Amino acid sequence: MDEASADFITLDMLREARKTVRNSPLGVINTPMIPWSQTTLPLSVSCNIQIKLENLQRTGSFKIRGVANQFARRPKGGHFVTLSAGNYGKSFAYASKHFGSKGKVVMPETAPESRSILIQSFGVEVERVPTSCLINVVNRCVQDDNMTLLHSYDDLDLIAGHASLGMEVLEVVPEPDVVVVCCGGGGLLAGVAAAIKLSGCDKTRIYGVEPEGACTMYKSFTEKKPVRMDTKSIASGLAPPSAGRLPYELCQRYVAGIILVSDEEIKAAVSTLYRAGLVVEPSGSAAFAAIVNDKIPDMEGKNVVCILSGGNIGKDELAHFPD
Ligand SMILES: Cc1ncc(COP(=O)(O)O)c(C=O)c1O
């Protein structure tokens, strides 16, 4: 098969993926959207913001959407391998157990031990290796052990599954002016943006938000090709070493711009959300951080959607954030 390109993603394909995600035996939730005005969250700009609570999604993040579509479109009984220290690994393990497939997660040895234990509890093998060896170990699993790689952000079926989130947004706000999405490798941003634009919302501006220390998509936009960099951020899910090739292509086509936030702004956002009763992890809070720090252009009087993409954070980690 040809390497997937942005042209492969059509509205019909996304509608099909949405059906798959909605009917998935993994129990993916149509997560609530709540008006910002009905929360105790502070806001200096006067606009109408809706917050999509993907932190309440099954497995605690949006990743299960893409995983549901990936597994549905791969042969049953396969032996899959992936590379993830975080939310993708958790959704992958959950799906592997559910579908009875063999799975392995290759993880940086810097990842919390608790994450390996959780993934192993789903019957999935974990190999912890130095960050510099991650790719080599995955390649070995594919070449020598005949495993199939499931990519955590650069995969057509995954992106099409994530697009279901964009479609749900349009059911509540049919033509948003602005949609703000956290961006790591870019799979979520690409899926949401494609869903919204291909549904005919030509005027909607979709922004991705990245940490300053992990601005791979931002740099890719500047250099006009997907780039790699050494990344560092409190939001580890937003800090893969490269922007995905297919996500980059789709974001170029459908995204208005990439906004950067600092780790301090992300930490403050986690605390603000927590005080308002919303448990959101750093990687899930970047879009919110960009809004409260007034970094999104031309929001006054507009209909804005902010996606809180994940809530996997424990109370020990929360204790390190400002009051
Ligand atoms: C909570 C959360 N939000 C956003 C992202 C970014 O997703 P993507 O890599 O598809 O850009 C991640 C990635 O792990 C995540 O865990």
GROMACS .gro file of C-alpha atoms in nm, residues 64-200:
model
  137
   64ILE     CA    1  -0.883   0.524   2.316
   65ARG     CA    2  -1.072   0.675   2.019
   66GLY     CA    3  -0.785   0.620   1.778
   67VAL     CA    4  -0.694   0.286   1.933
   68ALA     CA    5  -1.054   0.162   1.887
   69ASN     CA    6  -1.031   0.235   1.515
   70GLN     CA    7  -0.675   0.096   1.479
   71PHE     CA    8  -0.765  -0.237   1.639
   72ALA     CA    9  -1.089  -0.263   1.440
   73ARG     CA   10  -0.890  -0.232   1.116
   74ARG     CA   11  -0.605  -0.473   1.195
   75PRO     CA   12  -0.625  -0.852   1.161
   76LYS     CA   13  -0.754  -1.022   1.475
   77GLY     CA   14  -0.504  -1.219   1.679
   78GLY     CA   15  -0.207  -1.006   1.572
   79HIS     CA   16   0.102  -0.946   1.784
   80PHE     CA   17   0.139  -0.571   1.819
   81VAL     CA   18   0.419  -0.353   1.946
   82THR     CA   19   0.419   0.016   2.028
   83LEU     CA   20   0.637   0.283   2.181
   84SER     CA   21   0.478   0.492   2.453
   85ALA     CA   22   0.533   0.602   2.809
   86GLY     CA   23   0.189   0.738   2.855
   87ASN     CA   24  -0.170   0.754   2.752
   88TYR     CA   25  -0.134   0.569   2.424
   89GLY     CA   26   0.031   0.277   2.604
   90LYS     CA   27  -0.257   0.261   2.851
   91SER     CA   28  -0.525   0.258   2.579
   92PHE     CA   29  -0.323   0.007   2.373
   93ALA     CA   30  -0.297  -0.226   2.673
   94TYR     CA   31  -0.666  -0.191   2.754
   95ALA     CA   32  -0.759  -0.277   2.394
   96SER     CA   33  -0.510  -0.567   2.375
   97LYS     CA   34  -0.670  -0.727   2.678
   98HIS     CA   35  -1.019  -0.669   2.547
   99PHE     CA   36  -0.947  -0.816   2.201
  100GLY     CA   37  -0.725  -1.094   2.338
  101SER     CA   38  -0.429  -0.988   2.120
  102LYS     CA   39  -0.065  -1.013   2.221
  103GLY     CA   40   0.096  -0.678   2.283
  104LYS     CA   41   0.425  -0.522   2.384
  105VAL     CA   42   0.497  -0.164   2.491
  106VAL     CA   43   0.855  -0.036   2.459
  107MET     CA   44   0.899   0.237   2.716
  108PRO     CA   45   1.173   0.480   2.815
  109GLU     CA   46   1.330   0.370   3.144
  110THR     CA   47   1.260   0.721   3.276
  111ALA     CA   48   0.882   0.657   3.270
  112PRO     CA   49   0.718   0.607   3.610
  113GLU     CA   50   0.736   0.248   3.734
  114SER     CA   51   0.362   0.267   3.813
  115ARG     CA   52   0.291   0.306   3.440
  116SER     CA   53   0.473  -0.021   3.356
  117ILE     CA   54   0.283  -0.200   3.631
  118LEU     CA   55  -0.051  -0.071   3.503
  119ILE     CA   56   0.023  -0.177   3.145
  120GLN     CA   57   0.148  -0.520   3.257
  121SER     CA   58  -0.173  -0.565   3.456
  122PHE     CA   59  -0.357  -0.580   3.122
  123GLY     CA   60  -0.138  -0.877   3.022
  124VAL     CA   61   0.085  -0.671   2.793
  125GLU     CA   62   0.464  -0.709   2.796
  126VAL     CA   63   0.673  -0.403   2.884
  127GLU     CA   64   1.039  -0.352   2.791
  128ARG     CA   65   1.205  -0.052   2.957
  129VAL     CA   66   1.505   0.078   2.764
  130PRO     CA   67   1.721   0.393   2.749
  131THR     CA   68   1.550   0.665   2.543
  132SER     CA   69   1.824   0.652   2.279
  133CYS     CA   70   1.748   0.281   2.212
  134LEU     CA   71   1.367   0.304   2.184
  135ILE     CA   72   1.345   0.303   1.805
  136ASN     CA   73   1.604   0.026   1.764
  137VAL     CA   74   1.417  -0.197   2.005
  138VAL     CA   75   1.085  -0.140   1.827
  139ASN     CA   76   1.252  -0.209   1.490
  140ARG     CA   77   1.395  -0.533   1.628
  141CYS     CA   78   1.049  -0.642   1.745
  142VAL     CA   79   0.910  -0.575   1.396
  143GLN     CA   80   1.195  -0.729   1.196
  144ASP     CA   81   1.307  -1.021   1.413
  145ASP     CA   82   0.995  -1.105   1.612
  146ASN     CA   83   0.739  -1.040   1.340
  147MET     CA   84   0.533  -0.796   1.546
  148THR     CA   85   0.315  -0.527   1.384
  149LEU     CA   86   0.388  -0.169   1.484
  150LEU     CA   87   0.092   0.041   1.600
  151HIS     CA   88   0.209   0.403   1.598
  152SER     CA   89   0.092   0.631   1.878
  153TYR     CA   90   0.038   0.940   1.661
  154ASP     CA   91   0.146   0.889   1.300
  155ASP     CA   92  -0.116   0.644   1.175
  156LEU     CA   93  -0.408   0.693   0.939
  157ASP     CA   94  -0.659   0.479   1.131
  158LEU     CA   95  -0.559   0.635   1.463
  159ILE     CA   96  -0.607   0.986   1.328
  160ALA     CA   97  -0.942   0.891   1.174
  161GLY     CA   98  -1.050   0.757   1.515
  162HIS     CA   99  -0.943   1.080   1.688
  163ALA     CA  100  -1.152   1.271   1.433
  164SER     CA  101  -1.463   1.139   1.614
  165LEU     CA  102  -1.385   1.398   1.882
  166GLY     CA  103  -1.411   1.677   1.624
  167MET     CA  104  -1.743   1.541   1.501
  168GLU     CA  105  -1.884   1.535   1.854
  169VAL     CA  106  -1.779   1.897   1.900
  170LEU     CA  107  -1.982   1.995   1.591
  171GLU     CA  108  -2.293   1.827   1.731
  172VAL     CA  109  -2.290   2.076   2.019
  173VAL     CA  110  -2.139   2.380   1.843
  174PRO     CA  111  -2.218   2.336   1.471
  175GLU     CA  112  -1.988   2.612   1.348
  176PRO     CA  113  -1.728   2.712   1.609
  177ASP     CA  114  -1.515   3.020   1.541
  178VAL     CA  115  -1.211   2.880   1.721
  179VAL     CA  116  -1.109   2.531   1.840
  180VAL     CA  117  -0.800   2.489   2.059
  181VAL     CA  118  -0.627   2.148   2.084
  182CYS     CA  119  -0.318   2.016   2.267
  183CYS     CA  120  -0.048   1.894   2.027
  184GLY     CA  121   0.232   1.639   2.070
  185GLY     CA  122   0.307   1.431   1.761
  186GLY     CA  123  -0.003   1.591   1.611
  187GLY     CA  124  -0.240   1.294   1.572
  188LEU     CA  125  -0.518   1.448   1.781
  189LEU     CA  126  -0.487   1.792   1.626
  190ALA     CA  127  -0.481   1.646   1.273
  191GLY     CA  128  -0.790   1.431   1.335
  192VAL     CA  129  -0.996   1.705   1.498
  193ALA     CA  130  -0.896   1.963   1.237
  194ALA     CA  131  -0.972   1.730   0.944
  195ALA     CA  132  -1.314   1.643   1.090
  196ILE     CA  133  -1.409   2.007   1.134
  197LYS     CA  134  -1.280   2.135   0.801
  198LEU     CA  135  -1.407   1.841   0.593
  199SER     CA  136  -1.749   1.890   0.758
  200GLY     CA  137  -1.761   2.229   0.586
   0.00000   0.00000   0.00000
